[in-house]
Short mmCIF file of C-alpha atoms in Angstrom, two decimals:
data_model
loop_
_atom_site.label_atom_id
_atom_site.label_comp_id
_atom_site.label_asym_id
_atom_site.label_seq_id
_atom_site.Cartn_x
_atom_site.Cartn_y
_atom_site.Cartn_z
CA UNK A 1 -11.75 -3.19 -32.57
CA UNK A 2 -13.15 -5.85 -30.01
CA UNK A 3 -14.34 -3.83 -27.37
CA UNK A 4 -16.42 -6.01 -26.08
CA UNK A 5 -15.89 -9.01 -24.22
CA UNK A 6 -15.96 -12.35 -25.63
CA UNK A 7 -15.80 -15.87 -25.45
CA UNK A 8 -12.09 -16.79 -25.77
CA UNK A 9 -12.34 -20.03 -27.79
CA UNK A 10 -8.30 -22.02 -28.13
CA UNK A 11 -5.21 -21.32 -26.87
CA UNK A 12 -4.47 -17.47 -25.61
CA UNK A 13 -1.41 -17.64 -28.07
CA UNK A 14 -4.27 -18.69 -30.87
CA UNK A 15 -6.39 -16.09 -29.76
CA UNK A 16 -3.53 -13.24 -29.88
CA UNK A 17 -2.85 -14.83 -33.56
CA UNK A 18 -6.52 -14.51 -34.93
CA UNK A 19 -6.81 -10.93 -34.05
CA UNK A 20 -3.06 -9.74 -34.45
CA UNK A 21 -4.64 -7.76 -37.76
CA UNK A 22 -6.67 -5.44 -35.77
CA UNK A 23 -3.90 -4.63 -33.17
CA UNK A 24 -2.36 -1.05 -32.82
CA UNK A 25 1.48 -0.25 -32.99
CA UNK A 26 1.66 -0.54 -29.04
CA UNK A 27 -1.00 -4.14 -28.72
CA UNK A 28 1.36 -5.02 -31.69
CA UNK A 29 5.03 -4.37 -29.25
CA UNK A 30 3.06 -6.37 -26.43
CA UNK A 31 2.32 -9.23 -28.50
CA UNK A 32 5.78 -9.31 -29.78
CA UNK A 33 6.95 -9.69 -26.08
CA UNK A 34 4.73 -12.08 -25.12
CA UNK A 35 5.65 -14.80 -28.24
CA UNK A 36 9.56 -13.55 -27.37
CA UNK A 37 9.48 -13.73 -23.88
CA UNK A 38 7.26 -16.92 -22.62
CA UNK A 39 8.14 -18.31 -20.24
CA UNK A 40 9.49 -15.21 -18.50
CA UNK A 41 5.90 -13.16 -18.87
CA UNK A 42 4.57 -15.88 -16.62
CA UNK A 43 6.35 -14.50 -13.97
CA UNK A 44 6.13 -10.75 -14.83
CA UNK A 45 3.34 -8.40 -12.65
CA UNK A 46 1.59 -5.76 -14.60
CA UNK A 47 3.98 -3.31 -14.10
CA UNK A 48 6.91 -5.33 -15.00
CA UNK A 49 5.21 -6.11 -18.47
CA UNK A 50 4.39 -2.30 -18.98
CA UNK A 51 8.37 -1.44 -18.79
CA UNK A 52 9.35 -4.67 -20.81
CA UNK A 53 7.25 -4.21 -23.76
CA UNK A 54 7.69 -0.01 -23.14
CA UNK A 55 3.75 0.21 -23.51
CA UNK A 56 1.61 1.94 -20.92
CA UNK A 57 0.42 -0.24 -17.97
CA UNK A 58 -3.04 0.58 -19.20
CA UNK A 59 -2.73 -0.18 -22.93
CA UNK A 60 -1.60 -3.46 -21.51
CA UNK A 61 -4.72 -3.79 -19.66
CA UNK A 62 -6.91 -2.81 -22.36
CA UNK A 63 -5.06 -5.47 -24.78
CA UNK A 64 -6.09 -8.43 -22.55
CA UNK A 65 -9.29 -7.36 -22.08
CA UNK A 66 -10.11 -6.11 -25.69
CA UNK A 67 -9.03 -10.18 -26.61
CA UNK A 68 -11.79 -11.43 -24.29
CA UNK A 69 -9.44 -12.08 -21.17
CA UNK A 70 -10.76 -10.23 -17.63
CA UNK A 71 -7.64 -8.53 -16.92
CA UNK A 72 -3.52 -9.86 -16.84
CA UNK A 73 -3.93 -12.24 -14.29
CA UNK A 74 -6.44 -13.84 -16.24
CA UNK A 75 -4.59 -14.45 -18.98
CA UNK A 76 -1.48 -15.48 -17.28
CA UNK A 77 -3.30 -18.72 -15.94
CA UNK A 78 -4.39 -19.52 -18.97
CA UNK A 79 -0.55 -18.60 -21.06
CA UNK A 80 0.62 -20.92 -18.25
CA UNK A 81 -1.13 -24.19 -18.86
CA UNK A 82 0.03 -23.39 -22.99
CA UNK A 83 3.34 -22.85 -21.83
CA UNK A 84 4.08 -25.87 -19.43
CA UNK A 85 4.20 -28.59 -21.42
CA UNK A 86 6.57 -30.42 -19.46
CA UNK A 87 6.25 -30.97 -15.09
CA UNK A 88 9.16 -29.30 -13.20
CA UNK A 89 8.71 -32.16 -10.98
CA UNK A 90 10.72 -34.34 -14.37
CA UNK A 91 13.46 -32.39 -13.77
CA UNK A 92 14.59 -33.62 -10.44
CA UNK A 93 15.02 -37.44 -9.54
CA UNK A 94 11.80 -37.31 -7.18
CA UNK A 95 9.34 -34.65 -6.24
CA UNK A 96 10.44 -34.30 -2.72
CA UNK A 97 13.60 -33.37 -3.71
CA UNK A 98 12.48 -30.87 -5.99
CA UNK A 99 10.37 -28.86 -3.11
CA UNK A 100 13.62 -29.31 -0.98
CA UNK A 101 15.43 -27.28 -3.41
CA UNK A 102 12.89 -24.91 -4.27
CA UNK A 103 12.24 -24.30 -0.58
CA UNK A 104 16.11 -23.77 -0.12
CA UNK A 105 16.48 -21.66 -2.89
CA UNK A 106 14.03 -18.98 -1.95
CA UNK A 107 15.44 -18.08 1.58
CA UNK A 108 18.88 -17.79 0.18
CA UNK A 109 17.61 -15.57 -2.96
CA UNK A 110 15.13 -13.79 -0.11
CA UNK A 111 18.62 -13.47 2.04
CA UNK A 112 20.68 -12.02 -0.32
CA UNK A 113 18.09 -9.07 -1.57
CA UNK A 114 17.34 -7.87 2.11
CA UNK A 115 18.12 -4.19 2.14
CA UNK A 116 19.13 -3.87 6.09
CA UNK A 117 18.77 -0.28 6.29
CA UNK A 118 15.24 -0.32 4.83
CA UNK A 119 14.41 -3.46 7.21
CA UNK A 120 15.86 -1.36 10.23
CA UNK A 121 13.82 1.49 8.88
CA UNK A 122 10.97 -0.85 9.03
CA UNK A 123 11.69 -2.17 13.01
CA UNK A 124 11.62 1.57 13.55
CA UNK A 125 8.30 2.84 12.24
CA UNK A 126 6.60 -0.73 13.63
CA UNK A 127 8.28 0.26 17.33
CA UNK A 128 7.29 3.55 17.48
CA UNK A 129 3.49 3.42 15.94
CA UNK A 130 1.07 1.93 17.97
CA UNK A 131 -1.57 1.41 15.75
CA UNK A 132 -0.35 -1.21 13.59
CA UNK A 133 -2.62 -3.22 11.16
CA UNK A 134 -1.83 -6.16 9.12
CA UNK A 135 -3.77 -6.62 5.56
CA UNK A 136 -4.23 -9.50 3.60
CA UNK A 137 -5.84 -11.79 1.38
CA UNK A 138 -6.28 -15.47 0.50
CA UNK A 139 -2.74 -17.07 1.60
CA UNK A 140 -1.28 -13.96 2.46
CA UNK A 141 -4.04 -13.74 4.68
CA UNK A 142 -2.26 -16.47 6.54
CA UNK A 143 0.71 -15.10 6.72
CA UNK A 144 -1.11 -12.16 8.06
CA UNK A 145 -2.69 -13.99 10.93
CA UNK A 146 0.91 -15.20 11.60
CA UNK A 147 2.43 -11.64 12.13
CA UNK A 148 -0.18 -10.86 14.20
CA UNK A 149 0.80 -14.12 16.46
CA UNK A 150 4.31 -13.32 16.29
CA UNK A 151 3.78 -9.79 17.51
CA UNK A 152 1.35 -10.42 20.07
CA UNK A 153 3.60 -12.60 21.85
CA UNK A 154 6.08 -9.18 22.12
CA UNK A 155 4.06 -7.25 23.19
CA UNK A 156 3.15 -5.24 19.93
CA UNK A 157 -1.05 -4.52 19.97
CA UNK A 158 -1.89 -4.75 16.19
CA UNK A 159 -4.49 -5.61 14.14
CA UNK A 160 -4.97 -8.08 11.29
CA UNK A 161 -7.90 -7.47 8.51
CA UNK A 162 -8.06 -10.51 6.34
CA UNK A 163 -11.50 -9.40 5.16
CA UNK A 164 -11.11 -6.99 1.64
CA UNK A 165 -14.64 -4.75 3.26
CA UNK A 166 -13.66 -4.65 6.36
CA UNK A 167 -9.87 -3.66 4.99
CA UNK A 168 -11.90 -0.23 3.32
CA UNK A 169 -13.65 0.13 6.16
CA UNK A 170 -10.34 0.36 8.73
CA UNK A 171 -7.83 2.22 6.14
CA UNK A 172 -10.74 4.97 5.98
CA UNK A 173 -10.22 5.66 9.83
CA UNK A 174 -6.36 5.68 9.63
CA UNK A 175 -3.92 8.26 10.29
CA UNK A 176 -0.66 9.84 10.24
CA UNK A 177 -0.59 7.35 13.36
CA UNK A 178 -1.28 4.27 11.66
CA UNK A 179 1.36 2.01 9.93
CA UNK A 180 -0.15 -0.61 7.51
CA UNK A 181 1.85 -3.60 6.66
CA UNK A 182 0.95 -4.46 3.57
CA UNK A 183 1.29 -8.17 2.34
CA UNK A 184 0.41 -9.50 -1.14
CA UNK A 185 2.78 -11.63 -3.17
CA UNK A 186 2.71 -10.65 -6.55
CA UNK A 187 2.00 -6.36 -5.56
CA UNK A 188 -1.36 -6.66 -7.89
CA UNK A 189 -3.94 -8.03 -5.55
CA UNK A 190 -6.43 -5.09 -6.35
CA UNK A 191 -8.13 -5.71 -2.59
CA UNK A 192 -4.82 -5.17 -0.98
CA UNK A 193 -3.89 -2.64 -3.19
CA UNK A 194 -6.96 -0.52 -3.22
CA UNK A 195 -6.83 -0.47 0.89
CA UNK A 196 -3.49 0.57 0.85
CA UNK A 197 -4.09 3.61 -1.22
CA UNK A 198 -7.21 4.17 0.99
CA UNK A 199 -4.74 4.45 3.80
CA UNK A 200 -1.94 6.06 2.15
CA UNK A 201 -4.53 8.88 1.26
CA UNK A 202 -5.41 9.43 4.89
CA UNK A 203 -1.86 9.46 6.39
CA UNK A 204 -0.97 6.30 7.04
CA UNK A 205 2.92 5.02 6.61
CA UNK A 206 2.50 1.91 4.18
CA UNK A 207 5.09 -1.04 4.20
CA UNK A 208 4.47 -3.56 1.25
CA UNK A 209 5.80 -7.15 1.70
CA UNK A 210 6.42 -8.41 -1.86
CA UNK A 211 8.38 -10.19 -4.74
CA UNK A 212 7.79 -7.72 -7.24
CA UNK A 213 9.74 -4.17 -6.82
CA UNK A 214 7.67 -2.66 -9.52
CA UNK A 215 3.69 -3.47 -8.96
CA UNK A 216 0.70 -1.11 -8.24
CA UNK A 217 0.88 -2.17 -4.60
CA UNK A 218 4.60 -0.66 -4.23
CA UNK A 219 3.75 2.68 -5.20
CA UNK A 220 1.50 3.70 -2.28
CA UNK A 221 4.83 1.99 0.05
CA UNK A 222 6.69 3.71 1.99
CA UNK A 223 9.01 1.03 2.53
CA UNK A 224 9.14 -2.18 0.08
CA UNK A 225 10.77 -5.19 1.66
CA UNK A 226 11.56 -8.08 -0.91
CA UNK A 227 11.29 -11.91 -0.41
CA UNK A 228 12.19 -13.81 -3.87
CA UNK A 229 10.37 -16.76 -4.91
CA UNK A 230 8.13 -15.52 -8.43
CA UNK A 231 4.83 -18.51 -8.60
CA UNK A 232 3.67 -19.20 -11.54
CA UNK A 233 -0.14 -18.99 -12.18
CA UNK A 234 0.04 -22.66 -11.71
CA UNK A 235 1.30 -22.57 -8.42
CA UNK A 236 -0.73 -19.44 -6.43
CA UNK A 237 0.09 -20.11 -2.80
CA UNK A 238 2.56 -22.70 -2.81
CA UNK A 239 4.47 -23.52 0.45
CA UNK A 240 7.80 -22.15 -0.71
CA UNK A 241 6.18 -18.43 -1.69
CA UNK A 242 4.18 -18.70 2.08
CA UNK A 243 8.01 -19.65 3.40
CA UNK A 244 9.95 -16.51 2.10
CA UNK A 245 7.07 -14.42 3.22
CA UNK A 246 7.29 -15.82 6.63
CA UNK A 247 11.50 -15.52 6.73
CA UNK A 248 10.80 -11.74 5.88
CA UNK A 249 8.15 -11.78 8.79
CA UNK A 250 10.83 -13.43 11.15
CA UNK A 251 13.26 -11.01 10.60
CA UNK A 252 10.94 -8.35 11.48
CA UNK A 253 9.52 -9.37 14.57
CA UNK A 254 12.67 -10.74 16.02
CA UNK A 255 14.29 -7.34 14.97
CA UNK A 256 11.21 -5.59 17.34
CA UNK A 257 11.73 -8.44 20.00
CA UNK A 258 15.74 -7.06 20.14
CA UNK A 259 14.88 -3.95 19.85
CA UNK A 260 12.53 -3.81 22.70
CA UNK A 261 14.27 -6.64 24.61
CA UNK A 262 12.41 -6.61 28.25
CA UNK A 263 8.96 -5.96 27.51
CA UNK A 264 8.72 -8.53 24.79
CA UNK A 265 10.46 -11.25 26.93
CA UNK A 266 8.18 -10.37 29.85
CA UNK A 267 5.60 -10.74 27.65
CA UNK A 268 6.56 -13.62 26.14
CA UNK A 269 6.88 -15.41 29.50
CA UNK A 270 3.65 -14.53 30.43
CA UNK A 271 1.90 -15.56 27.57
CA UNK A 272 3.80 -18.82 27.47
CA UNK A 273 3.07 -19.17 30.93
CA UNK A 274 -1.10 -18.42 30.39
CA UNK A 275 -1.56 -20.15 27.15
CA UNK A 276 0.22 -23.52 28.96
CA UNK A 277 -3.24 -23.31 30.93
CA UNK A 278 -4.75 -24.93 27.68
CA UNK A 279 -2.17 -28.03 27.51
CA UNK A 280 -3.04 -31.30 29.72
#
């Protein structure tokens, strides 16, 4: 057994190869996945691999790590750079047009996965909290920031913690009060997810913003609201993941701007009016 951790020398498909001997029945299913299934692991979260190789999520965690890798994410960004051997970007006549279509693509998959009543549910809890606080991290941190904007501007006081120990620090205050809106791509951030259990353990009513349905971030949710647009390792934080995060952002705060129709255009006026101050 390699317990411990090690330099991983070659390829991670090389590396799985060299010590397939020493692997148990279930390290043995997970390899068999991996070699099957490619180009579609690449896009798979932790708890998506756990269900497709029917191996516990931490077996699968122990696997990677017991072949020298820190953990799945790890592993993924190296699998990737194996795996693409060939540009996406060859695929389309010119670059631009590939982002064009990528870009297009992702609203209309986010579109036609919204679950209204669990979006309405979602309006709901937001309007009738009022201790609301936004986390994220890295690029969803942006998007973060951006939700706070959006809901500033109606009216809606919230917070937004960007910072992962200052994100322990404010989900250990929360309460049956609070609503966290929790936003992290791929559901396994472990800063994101650990707050959100931190929260979810003192009260708090948890909403994940996500592309994965099944990730360690969705079970401390109380309400999961999907965008679609999977990144590969390659491509952490690309502009069309940031845009279907942002359409699933839009539809929330316009839904609180409707439902709450004269305070968040008074509002709105007034802050347009103040912040025109700062233009010459």
């Amino acid at each position: 057994m390699l317990e411990k951790r090690h330099k991983i020398i070659g390829k991670p498909s090389i590396v799985m190869e060299q010590n397939k001997q020493s692997f148990t029945k279930s390290e043995c299913k997970i390899h068999h996945y991996i070699m099957n299934n490619s180009e579609e692991v690449l896009y798979h979260s932790l708890t998506e691999l756990s269900e497709a190789s029917g191996v516990a999520e931490a077996t699968v965690l122990r696997f990677f790590r017991k072949l020298g890798f820190k953990g799945f994410q790890d592993f993924k960004f190296l699998f990737a750079q194996e795996v693409s051997t060939k540009s996406d970007y060859e695929e389309c006549e010119t670059y631009v047009e590939k982002i064009k279509h990528n870009t297009i693509q992702a609203i209309e998959d986010s579109y036609d996965i919204i679950d209204h009543e669990l979006l309405e549910d979602c309006i709901e809890i937001i309007h009738q909290n009022s201790d609301v606080v936004i986390f994220g991290v890295g690029s969803s941190g942006i998007a973060a920031q951006d939700m706070q904007t959006r809901l500033m501007r109606i009216g809606k006081h919230v917070d937004c913690v960007t910072d992962p120990h200052f994100q322990f620090m404010r989900a250990s205050s929360m309460n049956d009060e609070t609503v966290v809106i929790a936003i992290s791509l791929t559901g396994s951030t472990k800063d994101i997810v650990d707050s959100s259990a931190i929260a979810k353990e003192n009260g708090a009513k948890v909403i994940a913003l996500t592309n994965y349905v099944k990730s360690p971030l969705t079970r401390h949710a109380d309400i999961v609201l999907l965008s679609s647009s999977k990144e590969s390792p390659l491509e952490s934080g690309s502009l069309t993941s940031k845009i279907t995060q942002l359409f699933l952002i839009d539809l929330i705060c316009t839904g609180l701007a409707i439902k709450n129709y004269e305070t968040a255009e008074k509002v709105k006026m007034k802050t347009t009016k103040n912040t025109a101050r700062k233009l010459y």
